[in-house]
Short mmCIF file of C-alpha atoms and ligand atoms in Angstrom, two decimals:
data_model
loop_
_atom_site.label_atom_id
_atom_site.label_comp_id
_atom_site.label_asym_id
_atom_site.label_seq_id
_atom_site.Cartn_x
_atom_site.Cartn_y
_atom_site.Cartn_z
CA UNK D 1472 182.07 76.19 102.50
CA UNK D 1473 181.74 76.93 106.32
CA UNK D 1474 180.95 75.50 109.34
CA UNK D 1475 177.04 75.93 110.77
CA UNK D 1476 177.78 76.53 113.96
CA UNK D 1477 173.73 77.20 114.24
CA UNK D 1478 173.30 73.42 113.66
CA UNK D 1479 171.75 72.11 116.62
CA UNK D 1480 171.55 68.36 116.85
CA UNK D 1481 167.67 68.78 117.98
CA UNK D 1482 166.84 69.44 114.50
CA UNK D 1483 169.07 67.35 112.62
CA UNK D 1484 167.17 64.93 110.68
CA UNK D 1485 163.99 65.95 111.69
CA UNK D 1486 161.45 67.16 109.54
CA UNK D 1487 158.60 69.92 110.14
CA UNK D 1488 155.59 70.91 108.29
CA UNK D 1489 155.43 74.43 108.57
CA UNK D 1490 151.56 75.60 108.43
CA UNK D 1491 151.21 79.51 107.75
CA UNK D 1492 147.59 81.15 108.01
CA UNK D 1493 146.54 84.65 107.04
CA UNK D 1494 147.42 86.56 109.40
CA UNK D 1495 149.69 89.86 109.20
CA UNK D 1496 152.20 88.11 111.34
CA UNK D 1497 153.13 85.93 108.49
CA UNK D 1498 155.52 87.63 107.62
CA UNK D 1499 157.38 86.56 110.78
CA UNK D 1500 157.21 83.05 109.96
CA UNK D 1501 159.12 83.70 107.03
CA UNK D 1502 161.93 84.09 109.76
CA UNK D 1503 160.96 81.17 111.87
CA UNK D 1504 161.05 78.94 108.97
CA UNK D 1505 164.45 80.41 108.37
CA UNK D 1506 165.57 79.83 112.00
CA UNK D 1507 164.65 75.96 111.83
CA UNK D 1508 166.08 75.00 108.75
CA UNK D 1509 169.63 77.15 110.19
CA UNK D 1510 169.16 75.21 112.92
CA UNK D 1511 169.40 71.81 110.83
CA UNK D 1512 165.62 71.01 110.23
CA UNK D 1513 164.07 70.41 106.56
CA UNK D 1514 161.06 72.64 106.94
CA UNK D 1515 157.69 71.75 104.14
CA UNK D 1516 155.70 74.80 104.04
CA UNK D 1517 152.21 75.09 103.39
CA UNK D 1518 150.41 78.38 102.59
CA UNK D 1519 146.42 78.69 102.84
CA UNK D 1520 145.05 80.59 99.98
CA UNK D 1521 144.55 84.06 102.58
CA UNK D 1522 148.23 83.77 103.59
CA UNK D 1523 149.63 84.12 99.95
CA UNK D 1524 147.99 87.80 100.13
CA UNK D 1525 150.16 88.19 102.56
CA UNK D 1526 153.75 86.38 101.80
CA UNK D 1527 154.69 84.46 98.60
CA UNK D 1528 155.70 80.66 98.36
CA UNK D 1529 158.70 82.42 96.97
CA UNK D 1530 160.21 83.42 100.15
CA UNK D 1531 159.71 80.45 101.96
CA UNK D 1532 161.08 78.99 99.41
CA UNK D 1533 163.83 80.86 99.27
CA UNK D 1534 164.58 80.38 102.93
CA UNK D 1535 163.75 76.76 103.32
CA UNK D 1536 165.66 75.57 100.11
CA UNK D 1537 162.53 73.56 100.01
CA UNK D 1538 159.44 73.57 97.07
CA UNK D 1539 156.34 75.21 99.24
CA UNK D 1540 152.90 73.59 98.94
CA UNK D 1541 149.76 75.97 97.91
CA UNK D 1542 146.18 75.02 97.57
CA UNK D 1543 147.04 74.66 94.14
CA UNK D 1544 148.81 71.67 94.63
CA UNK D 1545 145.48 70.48 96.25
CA UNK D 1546 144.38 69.88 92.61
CA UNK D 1547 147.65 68.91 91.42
CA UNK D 1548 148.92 65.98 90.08
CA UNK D 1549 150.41 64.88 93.52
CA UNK D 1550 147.10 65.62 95.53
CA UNK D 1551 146.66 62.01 96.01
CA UNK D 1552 149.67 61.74 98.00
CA UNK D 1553 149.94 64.98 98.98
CA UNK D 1554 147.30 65.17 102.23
CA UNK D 1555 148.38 61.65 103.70
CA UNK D 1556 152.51 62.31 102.69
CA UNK D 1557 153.32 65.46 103.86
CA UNK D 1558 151.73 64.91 107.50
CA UNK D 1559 152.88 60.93 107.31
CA UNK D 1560 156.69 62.12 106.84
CA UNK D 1561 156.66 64.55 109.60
CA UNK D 1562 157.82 64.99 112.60
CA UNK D 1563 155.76 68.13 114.24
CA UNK D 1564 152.90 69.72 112.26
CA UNK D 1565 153.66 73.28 113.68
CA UNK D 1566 150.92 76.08 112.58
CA UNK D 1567 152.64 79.82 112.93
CA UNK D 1568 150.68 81.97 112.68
CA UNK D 1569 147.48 80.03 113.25
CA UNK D 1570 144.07 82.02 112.87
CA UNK D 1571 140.70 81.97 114.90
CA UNK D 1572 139.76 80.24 111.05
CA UNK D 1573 141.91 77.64 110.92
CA UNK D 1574 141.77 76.85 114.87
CA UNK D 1575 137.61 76.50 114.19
CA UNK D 1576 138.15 74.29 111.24
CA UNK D 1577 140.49 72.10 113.10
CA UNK D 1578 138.58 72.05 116.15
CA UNK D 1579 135.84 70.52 113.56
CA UNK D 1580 137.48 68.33 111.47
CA UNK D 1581 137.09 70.57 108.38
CA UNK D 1582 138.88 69.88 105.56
CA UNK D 1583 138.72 72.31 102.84
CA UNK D 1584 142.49 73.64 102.09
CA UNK D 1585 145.30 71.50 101.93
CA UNK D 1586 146.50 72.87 105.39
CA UNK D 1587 143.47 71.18 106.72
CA UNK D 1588 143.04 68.29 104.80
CA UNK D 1589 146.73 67.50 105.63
CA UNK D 1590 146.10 68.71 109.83
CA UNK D 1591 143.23 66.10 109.75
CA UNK D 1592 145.36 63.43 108.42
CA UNK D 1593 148.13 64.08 110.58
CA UNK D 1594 149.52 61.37 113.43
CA UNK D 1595 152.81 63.40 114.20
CA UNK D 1596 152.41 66.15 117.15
CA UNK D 1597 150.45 69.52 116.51
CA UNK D 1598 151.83 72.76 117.80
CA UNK D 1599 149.61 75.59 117.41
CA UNK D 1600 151.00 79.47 117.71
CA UNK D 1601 147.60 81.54 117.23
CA UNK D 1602 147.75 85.42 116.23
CA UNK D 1603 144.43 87.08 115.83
CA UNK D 1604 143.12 90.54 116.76
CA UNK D 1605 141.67 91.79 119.72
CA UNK D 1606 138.72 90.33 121.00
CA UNK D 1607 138.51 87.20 118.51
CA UNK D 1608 141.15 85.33 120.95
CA UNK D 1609 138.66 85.45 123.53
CA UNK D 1610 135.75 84.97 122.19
CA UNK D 1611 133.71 81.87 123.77
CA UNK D 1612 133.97 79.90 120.29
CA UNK D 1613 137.46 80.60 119.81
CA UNK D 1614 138.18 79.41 123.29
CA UNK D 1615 136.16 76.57 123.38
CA UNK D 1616 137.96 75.35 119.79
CA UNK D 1617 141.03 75.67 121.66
CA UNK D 1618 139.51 73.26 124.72
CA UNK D 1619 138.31 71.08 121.80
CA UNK D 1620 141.59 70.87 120.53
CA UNK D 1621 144.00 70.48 123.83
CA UNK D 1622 141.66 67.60 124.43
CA UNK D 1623 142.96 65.83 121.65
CA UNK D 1624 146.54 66.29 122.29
CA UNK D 1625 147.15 69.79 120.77
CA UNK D 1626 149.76 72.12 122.22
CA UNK D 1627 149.15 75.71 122.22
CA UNK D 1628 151.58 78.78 122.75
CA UNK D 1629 150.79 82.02 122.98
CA UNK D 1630 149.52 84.13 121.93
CA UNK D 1631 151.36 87.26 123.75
CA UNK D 1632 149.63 90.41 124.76
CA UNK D 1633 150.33 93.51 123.37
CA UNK D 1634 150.43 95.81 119.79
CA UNK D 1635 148.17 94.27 117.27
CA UNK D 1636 148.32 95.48 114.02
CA UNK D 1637 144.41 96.76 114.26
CA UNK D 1638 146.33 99.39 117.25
CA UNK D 1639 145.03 97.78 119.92
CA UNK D 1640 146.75 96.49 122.98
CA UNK D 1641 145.54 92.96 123.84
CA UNK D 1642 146.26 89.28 123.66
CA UNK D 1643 146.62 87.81 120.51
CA UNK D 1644 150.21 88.67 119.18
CA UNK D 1645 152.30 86.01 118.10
CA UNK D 1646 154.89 84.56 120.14
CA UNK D 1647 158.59 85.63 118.28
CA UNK D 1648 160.67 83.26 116.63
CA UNK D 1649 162.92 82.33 119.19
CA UNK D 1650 160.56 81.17 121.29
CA UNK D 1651 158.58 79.21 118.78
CA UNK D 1652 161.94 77.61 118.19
CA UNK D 1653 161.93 76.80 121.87
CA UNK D 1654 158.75 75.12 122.00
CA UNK D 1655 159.48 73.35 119.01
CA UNK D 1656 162.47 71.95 120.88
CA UNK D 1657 160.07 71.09 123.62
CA UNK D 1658 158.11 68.85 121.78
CA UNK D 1659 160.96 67.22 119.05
CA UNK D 1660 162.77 66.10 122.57
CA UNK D 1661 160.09 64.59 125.12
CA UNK D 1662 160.95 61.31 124.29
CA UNK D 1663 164.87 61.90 124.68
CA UNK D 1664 167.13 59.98 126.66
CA UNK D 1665 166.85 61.67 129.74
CA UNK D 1666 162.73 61.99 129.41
CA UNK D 1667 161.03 61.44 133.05
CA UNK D 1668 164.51 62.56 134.68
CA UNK D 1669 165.09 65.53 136.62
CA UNK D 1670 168.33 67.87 136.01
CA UNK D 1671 169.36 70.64 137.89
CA UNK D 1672 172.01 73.21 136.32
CA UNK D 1673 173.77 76.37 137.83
CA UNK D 1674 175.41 78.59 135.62
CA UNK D 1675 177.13 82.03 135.80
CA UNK D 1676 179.82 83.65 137.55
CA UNK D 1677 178.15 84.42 141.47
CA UNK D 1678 178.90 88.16 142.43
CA UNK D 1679 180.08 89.16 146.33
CA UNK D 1680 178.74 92.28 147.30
CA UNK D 1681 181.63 94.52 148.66
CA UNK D 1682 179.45 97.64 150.03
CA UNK D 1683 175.83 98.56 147.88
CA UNK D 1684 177.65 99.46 144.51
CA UNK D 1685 180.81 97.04 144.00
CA UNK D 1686 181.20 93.54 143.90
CA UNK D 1687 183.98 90.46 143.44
CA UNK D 1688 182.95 88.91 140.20
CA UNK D 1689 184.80 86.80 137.50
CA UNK D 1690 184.53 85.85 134.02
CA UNK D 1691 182.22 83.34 133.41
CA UNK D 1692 179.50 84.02 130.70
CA UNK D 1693 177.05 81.22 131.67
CA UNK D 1694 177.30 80.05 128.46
CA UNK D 1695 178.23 76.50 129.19
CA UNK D 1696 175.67 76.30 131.74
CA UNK D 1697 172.74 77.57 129.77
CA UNK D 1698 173.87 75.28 126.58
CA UNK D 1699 173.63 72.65 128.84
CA UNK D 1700 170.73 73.44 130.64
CA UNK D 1701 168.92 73.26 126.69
CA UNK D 1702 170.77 70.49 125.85
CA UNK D 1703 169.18 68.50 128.99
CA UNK D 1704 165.25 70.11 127.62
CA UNK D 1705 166.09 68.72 124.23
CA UNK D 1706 167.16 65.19 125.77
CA UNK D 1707 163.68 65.26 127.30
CA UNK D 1708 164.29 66.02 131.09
CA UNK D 1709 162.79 68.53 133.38
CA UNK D 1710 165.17 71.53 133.95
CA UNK D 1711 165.79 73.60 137.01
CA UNK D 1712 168.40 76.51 135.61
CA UNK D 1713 170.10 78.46 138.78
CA UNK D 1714 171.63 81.26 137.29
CA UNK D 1715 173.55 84.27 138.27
CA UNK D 1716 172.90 87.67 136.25
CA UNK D 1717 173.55 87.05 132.70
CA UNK D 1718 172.81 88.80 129.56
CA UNK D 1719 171.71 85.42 127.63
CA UNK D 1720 168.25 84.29 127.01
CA UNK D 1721 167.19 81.28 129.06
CA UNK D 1722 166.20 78.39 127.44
CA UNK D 1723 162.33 77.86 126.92
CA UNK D 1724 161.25 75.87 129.31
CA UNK D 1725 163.46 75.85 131.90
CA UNK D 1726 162.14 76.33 135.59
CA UNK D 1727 164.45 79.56 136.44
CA UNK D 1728 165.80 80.44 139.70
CA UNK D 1729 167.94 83.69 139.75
CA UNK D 1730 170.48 83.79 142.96
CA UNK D 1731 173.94 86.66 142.91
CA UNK D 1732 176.11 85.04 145.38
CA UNK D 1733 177.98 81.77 146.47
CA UNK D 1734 175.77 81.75 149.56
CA UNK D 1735 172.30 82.28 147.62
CA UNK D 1736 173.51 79.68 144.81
CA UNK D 1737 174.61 77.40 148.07
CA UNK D 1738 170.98 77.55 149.35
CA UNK D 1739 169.39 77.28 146.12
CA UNK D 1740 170.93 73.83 145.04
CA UNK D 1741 170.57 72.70 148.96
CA UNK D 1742 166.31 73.21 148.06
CA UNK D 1743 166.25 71.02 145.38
CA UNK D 1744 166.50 66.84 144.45
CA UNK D 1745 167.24 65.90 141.16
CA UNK D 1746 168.19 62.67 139.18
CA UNK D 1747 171.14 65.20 137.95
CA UNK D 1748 173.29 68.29 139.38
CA UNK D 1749 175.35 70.10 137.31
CA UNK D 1750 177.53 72.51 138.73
CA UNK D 1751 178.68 74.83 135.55
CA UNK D 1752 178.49 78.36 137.65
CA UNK D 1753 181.10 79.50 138.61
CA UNK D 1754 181.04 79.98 142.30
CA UNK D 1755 183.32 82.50 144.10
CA UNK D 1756 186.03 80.78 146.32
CA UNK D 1757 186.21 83.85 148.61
CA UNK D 1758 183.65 86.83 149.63
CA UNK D 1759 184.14 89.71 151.74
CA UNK D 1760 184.13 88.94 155.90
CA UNK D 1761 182.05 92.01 156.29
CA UNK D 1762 179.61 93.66 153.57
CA UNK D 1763 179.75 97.70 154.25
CA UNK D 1764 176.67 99.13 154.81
CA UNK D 1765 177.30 102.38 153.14
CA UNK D 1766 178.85 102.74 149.85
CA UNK D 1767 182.74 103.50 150.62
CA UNK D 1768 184.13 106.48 150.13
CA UNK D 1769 187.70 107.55 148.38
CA UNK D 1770 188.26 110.10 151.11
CA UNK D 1771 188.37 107.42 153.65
CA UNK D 1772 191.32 106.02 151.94
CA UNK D 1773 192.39 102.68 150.55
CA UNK D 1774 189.77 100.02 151.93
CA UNK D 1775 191.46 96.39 153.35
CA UNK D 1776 188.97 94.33 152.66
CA UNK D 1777 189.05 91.07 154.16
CA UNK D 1778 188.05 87.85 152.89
CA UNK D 1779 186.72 84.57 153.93
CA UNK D 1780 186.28 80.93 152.22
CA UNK D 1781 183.02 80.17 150.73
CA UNK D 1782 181.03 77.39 151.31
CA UNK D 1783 182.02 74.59 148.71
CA UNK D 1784 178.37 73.61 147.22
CA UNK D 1785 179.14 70.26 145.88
CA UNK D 1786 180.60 68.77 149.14
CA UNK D 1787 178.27 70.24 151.15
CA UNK D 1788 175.47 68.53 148.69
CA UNK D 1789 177.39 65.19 147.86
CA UNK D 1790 176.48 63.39 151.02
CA UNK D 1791 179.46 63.11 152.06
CA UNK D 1792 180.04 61.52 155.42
CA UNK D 1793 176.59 61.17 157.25
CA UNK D 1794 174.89 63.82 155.28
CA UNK D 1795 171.88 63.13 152.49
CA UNK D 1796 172.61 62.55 149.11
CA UNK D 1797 170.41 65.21 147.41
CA UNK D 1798 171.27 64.18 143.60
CA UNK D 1799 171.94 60.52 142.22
CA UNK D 1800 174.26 62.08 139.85
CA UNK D 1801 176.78 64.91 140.38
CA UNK D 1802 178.73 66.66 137.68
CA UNK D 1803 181.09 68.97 137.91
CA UNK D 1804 183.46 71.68 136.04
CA UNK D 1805 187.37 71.73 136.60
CA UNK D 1806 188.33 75.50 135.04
CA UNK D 1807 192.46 75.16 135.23
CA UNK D 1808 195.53 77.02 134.10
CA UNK D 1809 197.86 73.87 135.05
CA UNK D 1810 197.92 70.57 136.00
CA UNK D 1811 194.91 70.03 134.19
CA UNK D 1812 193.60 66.47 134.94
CA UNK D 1813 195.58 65.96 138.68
CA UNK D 1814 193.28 68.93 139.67
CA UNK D 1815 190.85 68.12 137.67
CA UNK D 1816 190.89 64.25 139.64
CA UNK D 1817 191.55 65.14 142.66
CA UNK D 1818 188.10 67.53 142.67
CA UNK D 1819 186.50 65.07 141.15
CA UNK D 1820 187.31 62.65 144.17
CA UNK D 1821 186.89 65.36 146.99
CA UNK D 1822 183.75 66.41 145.69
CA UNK D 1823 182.27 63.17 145.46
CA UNK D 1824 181.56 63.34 141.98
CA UNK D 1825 180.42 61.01 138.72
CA UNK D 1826 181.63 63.21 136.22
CA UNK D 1827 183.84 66.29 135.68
CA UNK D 1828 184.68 68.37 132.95
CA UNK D 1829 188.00 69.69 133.14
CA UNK D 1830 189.02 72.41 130.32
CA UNK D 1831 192.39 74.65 130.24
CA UNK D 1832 191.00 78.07 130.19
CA UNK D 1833 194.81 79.23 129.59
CA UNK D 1834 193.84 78.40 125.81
CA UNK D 1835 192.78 81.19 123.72
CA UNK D 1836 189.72 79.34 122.14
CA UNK D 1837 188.23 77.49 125.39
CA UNK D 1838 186.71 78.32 128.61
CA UNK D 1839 185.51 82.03 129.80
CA UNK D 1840 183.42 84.22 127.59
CA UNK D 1841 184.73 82.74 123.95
CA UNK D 1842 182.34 80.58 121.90
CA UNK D 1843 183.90 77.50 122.15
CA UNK D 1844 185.34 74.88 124.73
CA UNK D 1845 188.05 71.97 124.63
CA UNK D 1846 186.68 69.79 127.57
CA UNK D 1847 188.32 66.43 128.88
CA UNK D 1848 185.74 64.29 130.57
CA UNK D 1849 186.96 62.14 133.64
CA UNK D 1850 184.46 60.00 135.32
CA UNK D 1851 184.00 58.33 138.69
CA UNK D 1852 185.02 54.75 136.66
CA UNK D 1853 188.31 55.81 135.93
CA UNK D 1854 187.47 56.06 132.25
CA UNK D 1855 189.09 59.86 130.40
CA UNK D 1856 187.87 61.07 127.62
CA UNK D 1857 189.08 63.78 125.73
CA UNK D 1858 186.72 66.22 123.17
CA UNK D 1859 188.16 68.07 120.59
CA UNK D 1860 187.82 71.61 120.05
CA UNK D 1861 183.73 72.57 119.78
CA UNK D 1862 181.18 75.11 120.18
CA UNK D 1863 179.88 75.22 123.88
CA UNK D 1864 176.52 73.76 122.10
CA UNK D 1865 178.32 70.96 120.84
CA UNK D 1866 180.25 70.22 124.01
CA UNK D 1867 177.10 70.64 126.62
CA UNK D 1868 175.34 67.98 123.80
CA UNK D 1869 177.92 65.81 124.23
CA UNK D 1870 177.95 65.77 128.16
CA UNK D 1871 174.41 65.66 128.42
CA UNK D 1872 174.65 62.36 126.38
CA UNK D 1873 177.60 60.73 128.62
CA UNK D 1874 174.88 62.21 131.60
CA UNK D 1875 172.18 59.71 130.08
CA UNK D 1876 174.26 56.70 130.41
CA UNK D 1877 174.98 57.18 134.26
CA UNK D 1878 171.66 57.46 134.77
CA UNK D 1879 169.58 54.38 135.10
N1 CTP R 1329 182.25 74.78 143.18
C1 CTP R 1329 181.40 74.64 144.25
N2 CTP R 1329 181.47 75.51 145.30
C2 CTP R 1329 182.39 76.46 145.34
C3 CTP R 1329 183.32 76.61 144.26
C4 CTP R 1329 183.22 75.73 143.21
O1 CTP R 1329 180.55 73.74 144.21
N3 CTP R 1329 182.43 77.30 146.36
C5 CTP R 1329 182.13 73.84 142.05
C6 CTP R 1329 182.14 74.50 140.69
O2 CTP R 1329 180.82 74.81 140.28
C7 CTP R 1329 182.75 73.43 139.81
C8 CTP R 1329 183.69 72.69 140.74
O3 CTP R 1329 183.27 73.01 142.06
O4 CTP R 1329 181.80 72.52 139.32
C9 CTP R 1329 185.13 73.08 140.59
O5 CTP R 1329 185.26 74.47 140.71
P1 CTP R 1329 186.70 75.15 140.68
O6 CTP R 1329 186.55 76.61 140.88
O7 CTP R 1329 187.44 74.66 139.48
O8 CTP R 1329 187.36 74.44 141.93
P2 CTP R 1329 187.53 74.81 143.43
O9 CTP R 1329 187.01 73.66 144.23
O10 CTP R 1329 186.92 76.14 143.70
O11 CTP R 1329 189.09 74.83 143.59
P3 CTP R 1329 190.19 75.91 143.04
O12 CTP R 1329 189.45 77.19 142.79
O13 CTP R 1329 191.19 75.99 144.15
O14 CTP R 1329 190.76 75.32 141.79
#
């Protein structure tokens, strides 16, 4: 036995109806359906009759832990329940890879597979990925299906342009996995507690330039901040992420606004209004006075570079004093080595803030670059609570739900 740290709560409990036409990028559903059900959902696949030339129920089966449905069953002894069940249990009827076919038949109301006959009986959300080759995307019947269907409340995504297996170079490839995943996330969270809110989050460590090549970094990853930016998409709000570089993958569906340095990140959060601010990045205390011009050289000796305080973003955005209030709630991070909740406190009160989340980043398993955080929450009321050791998932969850009851 071992932990899933995959798990995402997203997923838990909910339940997807995995569609798969006949396309040749079936074959990569075999991996979404894989990703979902790691990532907590109980995924129902069913096949059309073309697809099973391309991919057997068996490894759906065998990824899903679940029976598969094939037009067989259509004829089986469950068809009666079948077409109404499958669709009535679900929460998102998601078709990956969906065909020009399939698209036309739904557009139509046919129902002549159990794919269809299910599609038409559906009342939970339809997301549609299409994959077709070149030319058949664009067609005017293909396209007006598509109309047809976003009319009625169907999402599409995708499909991508480039390589199609035909060796041409257009639009019509499937959108990967991961970002299925994302869209899926999308849709299973719109009604979440913070749906209809806005929530901006900065993540990242900032970088200040020292001449054109080197820079004063630190260590954060950005992981905390980009958990938390998807945890806020899957509780339904609208997310601004301000990041610095990072090497992670933002979150689908996240507006993205890349700054490098304190001063960028400063003016970046100072251009937006949000129900929520959350300042995970980690911004530089100090910069360089002066940024050389020209890279400097060894020959000129040992540089002295001088420094100078930074602006501090969330007092110059808290509205403290006279100035405007920008966000109705403010959350910060307290990263400490000692003291832990006096400094974590007293920033909480200088910064005018709701909520802080302090964490001792002397501890092996919590705060910069590892995995996993041990976070103590202290908020505006007075009231402390403290989290035990989780994955940065787990812990940006679990703020992101605290978030939801400050705001109204
Ligand atoms: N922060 C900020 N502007 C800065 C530096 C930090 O808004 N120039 C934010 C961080 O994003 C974080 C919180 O303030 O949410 C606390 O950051 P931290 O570095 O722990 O505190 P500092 O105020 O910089 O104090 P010190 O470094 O002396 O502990």
């Amino acid at each position: 036995m071992f932990y899933n740290s995959k798990a995402m709560s997203i997923f838990s409990d909910k339940r997807i109806l995995l569609g798969v036409t006949g396309s040749i990028a079936a074959y990569k559903s075999a991996d979404l359906a894989s990703k979902l059900t790691q990532a907590g959902a109980q995924v129902d696949v069913i096949l059309t009759q073309a697809t099973e030339k391309f991919i057997t129920p068996l490894t759906f089966q065998s990824v899903t832990g679940r029976r598969v449905y094939t037009d067989a069953d259509l004829w089986g002894n469950e068809a009666h329940v079948l077409h109404i069940g499958l669709s009535k249990n679900a929460d998102l009827l998601l078709i990956a890879p969906s065909t020009a076919n399939t698209i036309a038949k739904l557009a139509h109301g046919l129902a002549d597979n159990l794919l269809t006959v299910t599609a038409l009986a559906a009342t939970c959300p339809i997301l549609i990925a299409p994959a077709m080759d070149g030319g058949m995307f664009e067609a005017p019947a293909t396209q007006a299906n598509l109309a047809t269907l976003k009319t009625r409340g169907v999402t599409f995504i995708g499909p991508a342009e480039g390589h199609l297996a035909s060796g041409l170079n257009a639009k019509g490839r499937l959108l990967e996995p991961s970002e299925i995943l994302g869209h899926t996330r999308i849709i299973l969270g719109k009604h979440g507690n913070l749906a209809g809110k806005k929530v901006v989050v900065t993540a990242g460590g900032t970088q200040e330039a020292i001449d054109p090549v080197r820079i004063i970094t630190n260590h954060s990853s950005g992981k905390q901040g980009y958990a938390l930016a998807q945890a806020a998409l899957d509780a339904g709000a609208e997310v601004t992420l301000i990041t610095t570089p990072s090497a992670l993958t933002p979150p689908i569906g996240a507006n993205l606004i890349k700054v490098k340095s304190a001063k960028e990140l400063l003016n970046a959060v100072s251009n937006e209004s949000a129900d929520v601010l959350i300042m995970a990045a980690a911004a530089a205390d100090f910069r360089p006075k002066v940024i050389a011009q020209d890279k400097m050289k060894k020959r000129d000796g040992i540089p002295q570079i001088e420094l100078e305080v930074t602006e501090d973003i969330l007092k110059s955005v808290a509205g403290l004093g006279s100035g405007k209030r920008r966000f109705k709630i403010m959350v910060g991070f307290a990263a400490e080595s000692q003291n832990l909740l006096e400094n974590a406190e007293e920033k909480l009160k200088s910064k005018g803030l709701d909520l802080i989340a302090a964490n001792d980043i002397s501890a092996k398993d919590a705060g910069f670059e590892v995995e996993t955080n041990r976070i103590t929450l202290l908020f505006a009321s007075g009231i402390k609570e403290s989290l035990p050791l989780m994955s940065k998932v787990e812990a940006a969850e679990k703020i992101i739900e605290r978030i939801a009851t400050l705001v109204e």
